[in-house]
Each structure stands twice: as C-alpha cells, then as structure tokens.
CSV table of C-alpha atoms and ligand atoms in Angstrom, one decimal:
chain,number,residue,atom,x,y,z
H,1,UNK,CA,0.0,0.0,0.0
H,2,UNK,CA,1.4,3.7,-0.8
H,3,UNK,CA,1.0,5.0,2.7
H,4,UNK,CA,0.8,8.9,3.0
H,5,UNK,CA,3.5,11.2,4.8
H,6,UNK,CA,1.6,12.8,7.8
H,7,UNK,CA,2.6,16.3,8.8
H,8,UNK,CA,4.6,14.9,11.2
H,9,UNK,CA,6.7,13.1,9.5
H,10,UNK,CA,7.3,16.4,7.3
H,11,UNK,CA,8.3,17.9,9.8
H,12,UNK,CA,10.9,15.5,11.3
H,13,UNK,CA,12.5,15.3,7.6
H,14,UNK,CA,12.2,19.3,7.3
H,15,UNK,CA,14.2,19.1,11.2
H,16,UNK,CA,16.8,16.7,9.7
H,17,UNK,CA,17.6,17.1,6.1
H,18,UNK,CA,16.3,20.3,5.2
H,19,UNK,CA,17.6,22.0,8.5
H,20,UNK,CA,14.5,24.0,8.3
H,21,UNK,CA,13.4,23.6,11.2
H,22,UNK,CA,14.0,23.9,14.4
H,23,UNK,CA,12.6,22.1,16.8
H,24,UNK,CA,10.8,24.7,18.5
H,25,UNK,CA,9.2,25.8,15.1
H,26,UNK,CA,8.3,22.3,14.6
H,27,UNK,CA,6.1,22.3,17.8
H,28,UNK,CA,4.4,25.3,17.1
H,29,UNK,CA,3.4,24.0,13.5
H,30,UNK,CA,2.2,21.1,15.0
H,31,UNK,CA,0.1,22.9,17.8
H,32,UNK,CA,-1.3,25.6,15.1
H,33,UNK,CA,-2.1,22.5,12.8
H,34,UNK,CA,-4.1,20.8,15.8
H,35,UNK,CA,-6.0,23.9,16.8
H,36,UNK,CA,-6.8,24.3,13.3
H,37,UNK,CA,-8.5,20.7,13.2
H,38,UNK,CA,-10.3,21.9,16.4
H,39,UNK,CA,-11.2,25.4,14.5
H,40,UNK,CA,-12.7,23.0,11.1
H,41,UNK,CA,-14.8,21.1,13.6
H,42,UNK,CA,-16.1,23.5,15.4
H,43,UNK,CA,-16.9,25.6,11.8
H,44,UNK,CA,-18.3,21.8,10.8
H,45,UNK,CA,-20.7,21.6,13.3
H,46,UNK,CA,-22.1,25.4,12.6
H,47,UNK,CA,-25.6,25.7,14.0
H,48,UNK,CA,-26.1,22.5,15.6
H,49,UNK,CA,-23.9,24.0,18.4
H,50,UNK,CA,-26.0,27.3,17.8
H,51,UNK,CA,-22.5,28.5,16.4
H,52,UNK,CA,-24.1,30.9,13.4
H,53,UNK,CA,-24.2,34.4,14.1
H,54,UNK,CA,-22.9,38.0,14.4
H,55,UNK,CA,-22.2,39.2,18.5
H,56,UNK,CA,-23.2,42.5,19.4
H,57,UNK,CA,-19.3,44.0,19.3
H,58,UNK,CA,-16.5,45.3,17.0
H,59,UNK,CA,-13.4,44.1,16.9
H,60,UNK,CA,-10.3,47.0,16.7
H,61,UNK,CA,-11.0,47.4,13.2
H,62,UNK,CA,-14.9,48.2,13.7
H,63,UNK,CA,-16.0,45.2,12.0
H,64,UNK,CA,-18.8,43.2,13.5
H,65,UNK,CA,-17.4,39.6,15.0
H,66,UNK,CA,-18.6,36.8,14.1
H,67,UNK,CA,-19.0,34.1,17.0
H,68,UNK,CA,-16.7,32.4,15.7
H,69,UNK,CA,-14.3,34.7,15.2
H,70,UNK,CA,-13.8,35.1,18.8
H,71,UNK,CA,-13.9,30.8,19.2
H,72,UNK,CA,-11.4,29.9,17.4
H,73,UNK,CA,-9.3,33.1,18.4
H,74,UNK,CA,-9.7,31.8,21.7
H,75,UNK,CA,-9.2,28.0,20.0
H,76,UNK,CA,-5.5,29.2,18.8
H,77,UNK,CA,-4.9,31.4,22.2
H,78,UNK,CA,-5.8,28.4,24.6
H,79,UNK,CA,-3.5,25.7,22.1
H,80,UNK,CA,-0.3,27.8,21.9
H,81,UNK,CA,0.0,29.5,25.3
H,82,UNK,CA,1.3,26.7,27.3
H,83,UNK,CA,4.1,24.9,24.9
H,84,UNK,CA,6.6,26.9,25.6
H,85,UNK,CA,7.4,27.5,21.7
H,86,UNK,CA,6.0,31.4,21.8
H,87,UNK,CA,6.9,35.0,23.6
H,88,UNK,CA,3.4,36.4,22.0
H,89,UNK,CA,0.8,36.3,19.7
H,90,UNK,CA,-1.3,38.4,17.6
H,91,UNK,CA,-4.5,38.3,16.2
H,92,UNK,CA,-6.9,40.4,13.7
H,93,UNK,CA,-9.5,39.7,16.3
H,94,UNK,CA,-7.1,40.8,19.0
H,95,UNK,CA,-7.3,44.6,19.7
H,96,UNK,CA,-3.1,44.5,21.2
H,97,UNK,CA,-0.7,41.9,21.4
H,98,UNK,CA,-0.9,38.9,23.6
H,99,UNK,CA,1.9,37.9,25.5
H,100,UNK,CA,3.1,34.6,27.1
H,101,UNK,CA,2.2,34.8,30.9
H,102,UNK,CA,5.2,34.6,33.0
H,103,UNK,CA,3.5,31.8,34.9
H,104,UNK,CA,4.5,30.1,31.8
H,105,UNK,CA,7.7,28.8,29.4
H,106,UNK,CA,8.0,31.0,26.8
H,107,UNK,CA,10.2,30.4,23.6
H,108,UNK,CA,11.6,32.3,20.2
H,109,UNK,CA,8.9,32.8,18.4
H,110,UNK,CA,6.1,35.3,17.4
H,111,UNK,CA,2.6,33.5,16.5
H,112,UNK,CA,0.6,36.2,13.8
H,113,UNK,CA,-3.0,34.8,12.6
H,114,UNK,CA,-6.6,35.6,11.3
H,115,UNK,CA,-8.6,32.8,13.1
H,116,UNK,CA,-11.3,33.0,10.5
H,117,UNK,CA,-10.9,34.5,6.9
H,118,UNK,CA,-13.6,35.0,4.9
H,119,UNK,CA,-16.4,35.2,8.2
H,120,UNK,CA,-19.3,37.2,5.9
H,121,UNK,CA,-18.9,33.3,4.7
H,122,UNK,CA,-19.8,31.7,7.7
H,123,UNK,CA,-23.7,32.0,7.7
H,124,UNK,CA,-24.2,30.9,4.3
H,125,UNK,CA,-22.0,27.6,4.5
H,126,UNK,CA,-19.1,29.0,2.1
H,127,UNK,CA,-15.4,28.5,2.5
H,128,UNK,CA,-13.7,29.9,5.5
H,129,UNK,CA,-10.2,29.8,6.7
H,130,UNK,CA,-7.8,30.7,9.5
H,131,UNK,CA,-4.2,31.9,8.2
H,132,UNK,CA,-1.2,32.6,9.9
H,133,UNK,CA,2.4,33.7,10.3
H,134,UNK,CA,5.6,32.8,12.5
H,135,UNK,CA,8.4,35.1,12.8
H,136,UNK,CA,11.4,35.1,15.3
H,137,UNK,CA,10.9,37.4,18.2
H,138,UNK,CA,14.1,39.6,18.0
H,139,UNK,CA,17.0,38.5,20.4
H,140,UNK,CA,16.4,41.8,22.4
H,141,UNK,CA,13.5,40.5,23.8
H,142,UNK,CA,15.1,38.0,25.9
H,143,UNK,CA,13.9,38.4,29.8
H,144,UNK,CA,11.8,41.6,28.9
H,145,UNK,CA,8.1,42.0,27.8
H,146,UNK,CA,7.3,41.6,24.0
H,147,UNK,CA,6.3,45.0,22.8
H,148,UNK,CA,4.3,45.7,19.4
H,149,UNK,CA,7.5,47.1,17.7
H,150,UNK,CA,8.8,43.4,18.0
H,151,UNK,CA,6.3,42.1,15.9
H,152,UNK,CA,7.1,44.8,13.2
H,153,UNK,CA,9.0,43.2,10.8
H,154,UNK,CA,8.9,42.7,7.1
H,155,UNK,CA,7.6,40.1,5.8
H,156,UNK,CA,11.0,38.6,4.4
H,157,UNK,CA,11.5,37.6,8.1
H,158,UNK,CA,8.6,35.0,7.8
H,159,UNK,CA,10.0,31.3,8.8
H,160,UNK,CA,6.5,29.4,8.3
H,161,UNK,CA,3.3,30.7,7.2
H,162,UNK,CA,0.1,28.8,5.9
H,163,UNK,CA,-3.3,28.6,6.3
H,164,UNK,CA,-6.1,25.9,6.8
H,165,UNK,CA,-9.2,26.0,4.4
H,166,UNK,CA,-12.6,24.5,5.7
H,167,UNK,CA,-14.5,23.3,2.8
H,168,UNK,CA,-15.5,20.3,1.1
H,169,UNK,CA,-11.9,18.8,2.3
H,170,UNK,CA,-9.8,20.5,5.1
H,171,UNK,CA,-6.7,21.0,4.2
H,172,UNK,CA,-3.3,22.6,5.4
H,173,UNK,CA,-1.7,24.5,3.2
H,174,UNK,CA,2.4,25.3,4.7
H,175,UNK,CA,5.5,26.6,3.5
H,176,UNK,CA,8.9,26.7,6.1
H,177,UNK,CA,10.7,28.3,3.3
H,178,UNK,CA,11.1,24.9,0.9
H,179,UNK,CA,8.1,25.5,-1.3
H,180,UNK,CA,4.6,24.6,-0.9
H,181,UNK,CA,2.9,21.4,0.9
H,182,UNK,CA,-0.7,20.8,1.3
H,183,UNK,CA,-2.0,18.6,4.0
H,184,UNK,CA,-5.5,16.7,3.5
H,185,UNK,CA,-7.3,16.4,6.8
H,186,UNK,CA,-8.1,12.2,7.3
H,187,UNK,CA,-10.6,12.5,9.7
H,188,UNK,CA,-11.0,9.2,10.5
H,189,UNK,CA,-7.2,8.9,11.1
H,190,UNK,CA,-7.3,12.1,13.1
H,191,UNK,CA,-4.1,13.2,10.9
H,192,UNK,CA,-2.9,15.6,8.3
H,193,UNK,CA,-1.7,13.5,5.3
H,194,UNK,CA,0.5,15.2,2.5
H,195,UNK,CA,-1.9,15.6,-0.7
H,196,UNK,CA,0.6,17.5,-2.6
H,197,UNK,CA,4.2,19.0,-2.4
H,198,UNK,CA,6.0,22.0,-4.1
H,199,UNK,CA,2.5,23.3,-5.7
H,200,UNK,CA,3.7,26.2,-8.6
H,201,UNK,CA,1.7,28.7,-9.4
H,202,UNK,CA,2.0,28.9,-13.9
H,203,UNK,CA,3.1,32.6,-14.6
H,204,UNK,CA,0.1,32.4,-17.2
H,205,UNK,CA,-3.5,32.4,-16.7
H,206,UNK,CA,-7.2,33.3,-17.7
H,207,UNK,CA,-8.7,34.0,-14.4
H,208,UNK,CA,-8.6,36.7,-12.0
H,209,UNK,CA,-10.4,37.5,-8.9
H,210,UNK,CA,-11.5,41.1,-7.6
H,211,UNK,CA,-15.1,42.5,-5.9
H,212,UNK,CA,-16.2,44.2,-9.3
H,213,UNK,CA,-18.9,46.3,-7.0
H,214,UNK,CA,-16.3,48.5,-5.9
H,215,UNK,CA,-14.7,49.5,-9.3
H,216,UNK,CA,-15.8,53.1,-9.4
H,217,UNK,CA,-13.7,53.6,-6.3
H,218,UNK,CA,-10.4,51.8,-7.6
H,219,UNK,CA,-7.3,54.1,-8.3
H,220,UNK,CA,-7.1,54.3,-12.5
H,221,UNK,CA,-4.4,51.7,-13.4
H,222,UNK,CA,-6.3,49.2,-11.9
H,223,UNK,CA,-9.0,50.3,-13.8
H,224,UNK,CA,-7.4,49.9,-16.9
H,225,UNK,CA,-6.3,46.5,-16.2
H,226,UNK,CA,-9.3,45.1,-15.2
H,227,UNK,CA,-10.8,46.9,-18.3
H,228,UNK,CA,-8.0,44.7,-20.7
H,229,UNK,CA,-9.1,41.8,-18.6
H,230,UNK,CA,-12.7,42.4,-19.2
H,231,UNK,CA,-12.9,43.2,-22.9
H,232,UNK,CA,-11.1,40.0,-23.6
H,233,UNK,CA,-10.8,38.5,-26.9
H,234,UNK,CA,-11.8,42.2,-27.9
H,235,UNK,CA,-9.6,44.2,-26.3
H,236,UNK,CA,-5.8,44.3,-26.2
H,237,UNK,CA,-5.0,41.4,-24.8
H,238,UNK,CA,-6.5,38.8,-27.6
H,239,UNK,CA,-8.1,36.4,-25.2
H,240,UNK,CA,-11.0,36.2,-22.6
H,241,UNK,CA,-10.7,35.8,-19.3
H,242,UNK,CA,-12.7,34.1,-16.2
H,243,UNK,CA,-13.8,36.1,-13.0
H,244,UNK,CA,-14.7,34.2,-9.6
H,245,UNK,CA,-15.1,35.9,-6.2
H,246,UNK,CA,-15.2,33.8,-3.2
H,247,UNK,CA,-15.5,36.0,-0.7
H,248,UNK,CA,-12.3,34.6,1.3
H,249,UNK,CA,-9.2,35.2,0.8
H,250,UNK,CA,-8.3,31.8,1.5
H,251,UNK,CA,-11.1,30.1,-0.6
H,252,UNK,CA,-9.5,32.4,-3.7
H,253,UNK,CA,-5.9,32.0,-3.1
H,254,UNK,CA,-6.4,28.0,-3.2
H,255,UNK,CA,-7.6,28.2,-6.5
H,256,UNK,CA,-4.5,30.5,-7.5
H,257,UNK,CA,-2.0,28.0,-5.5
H,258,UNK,CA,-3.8,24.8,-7.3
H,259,UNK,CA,-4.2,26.3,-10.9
H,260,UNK,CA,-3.1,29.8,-11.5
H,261,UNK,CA,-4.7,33.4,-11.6
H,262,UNK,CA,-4.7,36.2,-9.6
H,263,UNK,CA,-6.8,37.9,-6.7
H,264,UNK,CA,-6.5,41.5,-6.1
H,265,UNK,CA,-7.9,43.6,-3.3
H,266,UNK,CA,-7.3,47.1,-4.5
H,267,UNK,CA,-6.9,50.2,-2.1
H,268,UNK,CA,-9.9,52.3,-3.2
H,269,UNK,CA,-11.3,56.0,-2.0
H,270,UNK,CA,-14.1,54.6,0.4
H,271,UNK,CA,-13.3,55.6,3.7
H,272,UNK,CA,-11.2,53.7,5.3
H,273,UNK,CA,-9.8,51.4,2.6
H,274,UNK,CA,-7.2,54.0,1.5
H,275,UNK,CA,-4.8,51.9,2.6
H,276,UNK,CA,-6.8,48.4,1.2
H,277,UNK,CA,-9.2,46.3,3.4
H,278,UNK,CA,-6.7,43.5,3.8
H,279,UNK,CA,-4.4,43.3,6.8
H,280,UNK,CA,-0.9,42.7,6.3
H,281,UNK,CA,0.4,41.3,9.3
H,282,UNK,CA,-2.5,38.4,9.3
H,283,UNK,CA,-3.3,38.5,5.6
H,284,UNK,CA,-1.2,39.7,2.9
H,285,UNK,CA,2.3,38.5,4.6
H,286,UNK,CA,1.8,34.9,4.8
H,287,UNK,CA,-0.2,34.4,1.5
H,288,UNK,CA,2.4,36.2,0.2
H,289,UNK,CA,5.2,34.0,1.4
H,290,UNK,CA,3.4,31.7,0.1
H,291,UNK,CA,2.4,32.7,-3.5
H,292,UNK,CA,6.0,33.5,-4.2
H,293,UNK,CA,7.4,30.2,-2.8
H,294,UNK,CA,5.4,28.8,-5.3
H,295,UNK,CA,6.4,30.8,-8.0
H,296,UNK,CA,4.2,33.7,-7.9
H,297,UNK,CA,4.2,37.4,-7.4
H,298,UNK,CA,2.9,39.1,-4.3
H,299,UNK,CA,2.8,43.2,-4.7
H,300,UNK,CA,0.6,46.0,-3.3
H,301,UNK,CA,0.2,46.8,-6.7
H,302,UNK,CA,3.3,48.3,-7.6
H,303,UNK,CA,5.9,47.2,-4.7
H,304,UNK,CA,7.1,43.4,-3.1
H,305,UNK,CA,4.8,43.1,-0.3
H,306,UNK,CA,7.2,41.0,1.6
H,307,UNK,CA,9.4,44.4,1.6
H,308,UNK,CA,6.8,46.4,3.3
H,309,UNK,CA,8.1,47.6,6.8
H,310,UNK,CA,4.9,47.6,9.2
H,311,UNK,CA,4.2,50.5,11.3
H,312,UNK,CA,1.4,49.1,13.2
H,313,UNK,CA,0.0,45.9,13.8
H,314,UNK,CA,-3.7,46.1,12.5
H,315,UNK,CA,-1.9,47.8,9.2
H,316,UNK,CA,-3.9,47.2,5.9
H,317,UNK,CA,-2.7,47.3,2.3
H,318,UNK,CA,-3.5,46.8,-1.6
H,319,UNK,CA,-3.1,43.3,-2.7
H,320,UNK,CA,-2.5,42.1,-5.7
H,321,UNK,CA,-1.0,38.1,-6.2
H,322,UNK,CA,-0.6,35.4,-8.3
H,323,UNK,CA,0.4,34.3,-11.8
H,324,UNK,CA,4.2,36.3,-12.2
H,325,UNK,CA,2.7,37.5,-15.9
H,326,UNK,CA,-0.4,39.0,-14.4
H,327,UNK,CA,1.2,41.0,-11.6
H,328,UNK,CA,3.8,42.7,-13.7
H,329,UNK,CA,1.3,43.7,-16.6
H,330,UNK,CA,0.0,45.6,-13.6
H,331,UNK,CA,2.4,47.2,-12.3
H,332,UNK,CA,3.3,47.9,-15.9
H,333,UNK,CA,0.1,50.0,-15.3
H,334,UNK,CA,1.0,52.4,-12.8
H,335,UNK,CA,3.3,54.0,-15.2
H,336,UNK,CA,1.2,54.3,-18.6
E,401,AHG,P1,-12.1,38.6,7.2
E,401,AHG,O1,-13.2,37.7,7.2
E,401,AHG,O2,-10.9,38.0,8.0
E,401,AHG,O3,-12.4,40.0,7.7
E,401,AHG,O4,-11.5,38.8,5.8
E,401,AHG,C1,-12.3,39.0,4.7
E,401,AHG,C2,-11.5,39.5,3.6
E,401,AHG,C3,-11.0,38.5,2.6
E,401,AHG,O5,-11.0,37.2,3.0
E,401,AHG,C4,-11.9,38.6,1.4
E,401,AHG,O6,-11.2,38.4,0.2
E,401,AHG,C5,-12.5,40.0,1.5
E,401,AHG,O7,-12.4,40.4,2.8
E,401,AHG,C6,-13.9,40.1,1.0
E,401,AHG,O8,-14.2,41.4,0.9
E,401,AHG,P2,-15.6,41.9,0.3
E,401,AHG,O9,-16.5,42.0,1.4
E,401,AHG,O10,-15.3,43.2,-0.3
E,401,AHG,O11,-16.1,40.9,-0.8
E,402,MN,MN1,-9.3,37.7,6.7
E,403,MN,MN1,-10.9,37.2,10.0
C-alpha cells in the first residue's frame, strides 16, 4: 500500500535534512495544525452548536465579529500558550498583542494569525479559513516584555506561514521556506496526510479574482487592467478571461495555488480602505510567502509586499498576487 507522509513526518524530515526547522518551530506548527483541526470542527458543526451568528461587538478594526471569530481566536490562544514554543501572539481579532504569561515557558517565536478568513462566509456555508504567520521574536527581547514594535518586521523575516481552508476537504496548506505542501485532513485517522508537495503557481493564466462592485472607487491603473481583462478577446490582450469571487481570501488563493490566476484587493477612495481592506500582518504576509514560494508574485500593486516595513499591527494594504505575468502587466500599469 502507498502510505501517505503525515505532517509529522514532514516535519521531522524538514528538522533533519532540510535543516528547516528547528525544533521549536516544529512544535508550534504542530500545535497551530491541531487547533486548526479543532477550529474546522467546530466551523463543521455550525448551528447544531448554535455557532451561526454576528455578536453585538467590533473588533479593533470596527468590523462586527462573528461568534466564531472570537472561538477559534480563543481555540488558537488556549493551544499555543502553554508549549513553551511562543513570547506572543497576535491576532486580527485581538485589539493589542498577547503575550506569554510569566507563569508560563516562553520560547523564540512570534505567532501572527486571522482565526477566521472569509467570516461574511460563515452564515451561508461558504469556504472559511484561518491563516497565519511565524516570525522570530528579536533577540532583544530575551527576559523583557514583547512590545508591538517586535512584531514589526517585514515580511521577508517570515520562517512558516500557511493557512487551513474549511470546505469540502480541510486541508493545510504550509511553507517553512522549501516551497509549498498541502496537508489533507483524514478525519478518520485524526491526521494531516501530504496531498501534494511544491505546488507552482504557472506565470500564465485566464482567471482573475476582484469585488467588481467597488470599481468606481479603484485608483485608475487598476481600472485599466481590469478593463484589458474584461474586454477579452476584444480588447488588447487577444483572449478572454474568467472572473470568480469567493468571498475569502483563503477560498480564492487555493484556486491560485492549485491552478493559477490572480486575486487583487485594491486600495480604493471609500473611507477607510485607503490603505486596502486586507491586513498585512495576518493576511497579505503569509499568503504572500506563500504565493511566491510557489512561483508567484505578491505586490501591493506596484511594490514586493514581503518588503513592506509595518508600522502598526492592524496595518492594511492593496493586494495584488498570483500568476508572475499577471502582476507585472499591472504594475506595468502604474506608469502608462
Ligand atoms: P475577514 O473575514 O478576515 O475580515 O477577511 C475578509 C476579507 C477576505 O477574506 C476577502 O477576500 C475579502 O475580505 C472580502 O471582501 P468583500 O466583502 O469586499 O467581498
Ligand atoms: Mn481575513
Ligand atoms: Mn478574520
């Protein structure tokens, strides 16, 4: 029988051949991985634990939260506190930085996450995900506090990011820096099994992925490019291409990691979107990190977004990822 390679077993080879992976790193992967099978049953079971639902709050970016939003924050809090492997952790639905209590070990590493991506989906059964990013806390915080300036760093500094998608198969979706494995949740097992390994993203496509409803408030090169993109066969560039909108940024970037295309969240002149809707700390780092270890291009629409030095936490900015082709007709763009 051709037995699967469980995550764990990734890992170990990741620890020993690859010397990817510390073994530190290797715990908290494990423990993000297990509260993320926690966070997919939880989603799973939806309103037959009365689950469904807005609460009557914001979180610190005046968004309504969903109920489980705050669950499986509180799913990925409770899981990684008490390992040993983390000095702090932050999350979208977090309004400051949580650090490690002192009652506790603490280790080298910052946990960054978005417990559920996508929650407008949640109601209406449609594909949600949690995604996060590890970096190193830096050496300076050794026997102090962890301060939000330590989480600050480009996204270069990544080590691991991924994310877990809940939708007609769970999955786990990781790169430690040596390309990109996906993990197929085997629920009767209880184990992630590797479903595919070093996933490229083709630098060509015909399908893109943007909220059309908000095109009267995009800046004017990306105007023009979703115009090219829409008049197709017509227009200048000779072919027609697809349009699907999931509604998560994890349900879209899949389809990007599995076949190519690209998903763009433009800044735009509503209020407060200036600066984009996506975060990127939680969102645009580790898909990112991601898209471009598998091949892809990652850019707030003109600039790396991996080279983007945070100045706060809850940051936002424009997104634009996927197929290389794609991403640099458009930043072509903003110089027509
Ligand atoms: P979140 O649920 O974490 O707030 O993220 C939702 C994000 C992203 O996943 C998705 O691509 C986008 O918001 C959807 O935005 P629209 O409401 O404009 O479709
Ligand atoms: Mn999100
Ligand atoms: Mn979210």
């Amino acid at each position: 029988m051709n037995r699967r390679k469980t995550l764990t077993q990734f890992l170990v080879e990741q620890q020993r051949l690859e010397h990817a992976m510390p073994a530190q790193l290797r715990l908290l992967i494990e423990v993000v991985a297990r509260a993320c099978k926690v966070i997919g049953h939880t989603v799973n079971k939806g309103a037959i634990s009365g689950l469904l639902g807005s609460l009557e709050q914001e979180n610190v970016q005046g968004e309504v939260q969903k109920k489980l939003d705050v669950i499986s924050n509180d799913i990925l809090l409770e899981a990684n506190e008490w390992g040993g492997h983390l000095a702090a952790m932050a999350s979208e639905e977090m309004d400051t930085l949580h650090p490690i209590p002192n009652r506790l070990p603490k280790g080298e590493y910052l946990l960054i996450y978005d417990p559920i991506d996508g929650s407008s989906n949640i109601d209406v059964n449609g594909i949600v995900g949690t995604i996060f990013s590890v970096v190193k806390a830096p050496e300076s915080t050794a026997g102090r506090e962890v301060i939000e300036a330590d989480f600050l760093q480009p996204g270069r500094n990544q080590v691991a990011a991924g994310y877990a998608i809940y939708g007609p198969q769970t999955l786990l979706v990781l790169t430690v820096g040596t390309g990109v494995y996906v993990f197929s949740l085997d629920r009767e097992m209880g184990s992630w099994v590797m479903t595919s390994e070093r996933l490229t993203i083709p630098p060509e496509t015909n399908e893109f992925a943007i909220n059309m409803a908000n095109e009267r408030h995009w800046e004017l090169p990306v105007r023009k490019y979703i115009d090219e993109l829409m008049a197709g066969a017509d227009g200048p560039r000779q072919r027609d291409f697809n349009m699907r909108w999931m509604g998560s940024m994890v349900g879209d970037v899949h389809r990007i990691l599995t076949q190519g295309g690209v998903f763009l969240y433009p800044r735009d002149s509503r209020p407060r979107m200036e600066n984009g809707k996506l975060r990127l700390m939680y969102e645009a780092n580790p898909i990112a990190f991601l898209v471009e270890q598998a091949g892809g291009k990652a850019t707030d629409g003109k600039s790396r977004i991996l080279d983007i030095q945070p100045n706060s936490l809850h940051q936002r900015t424009g997104v634009a990822l996927g197929s290389s082709q794609e991403i640099e007709r458009l930043a072509d763009m903003q110089y027509e």
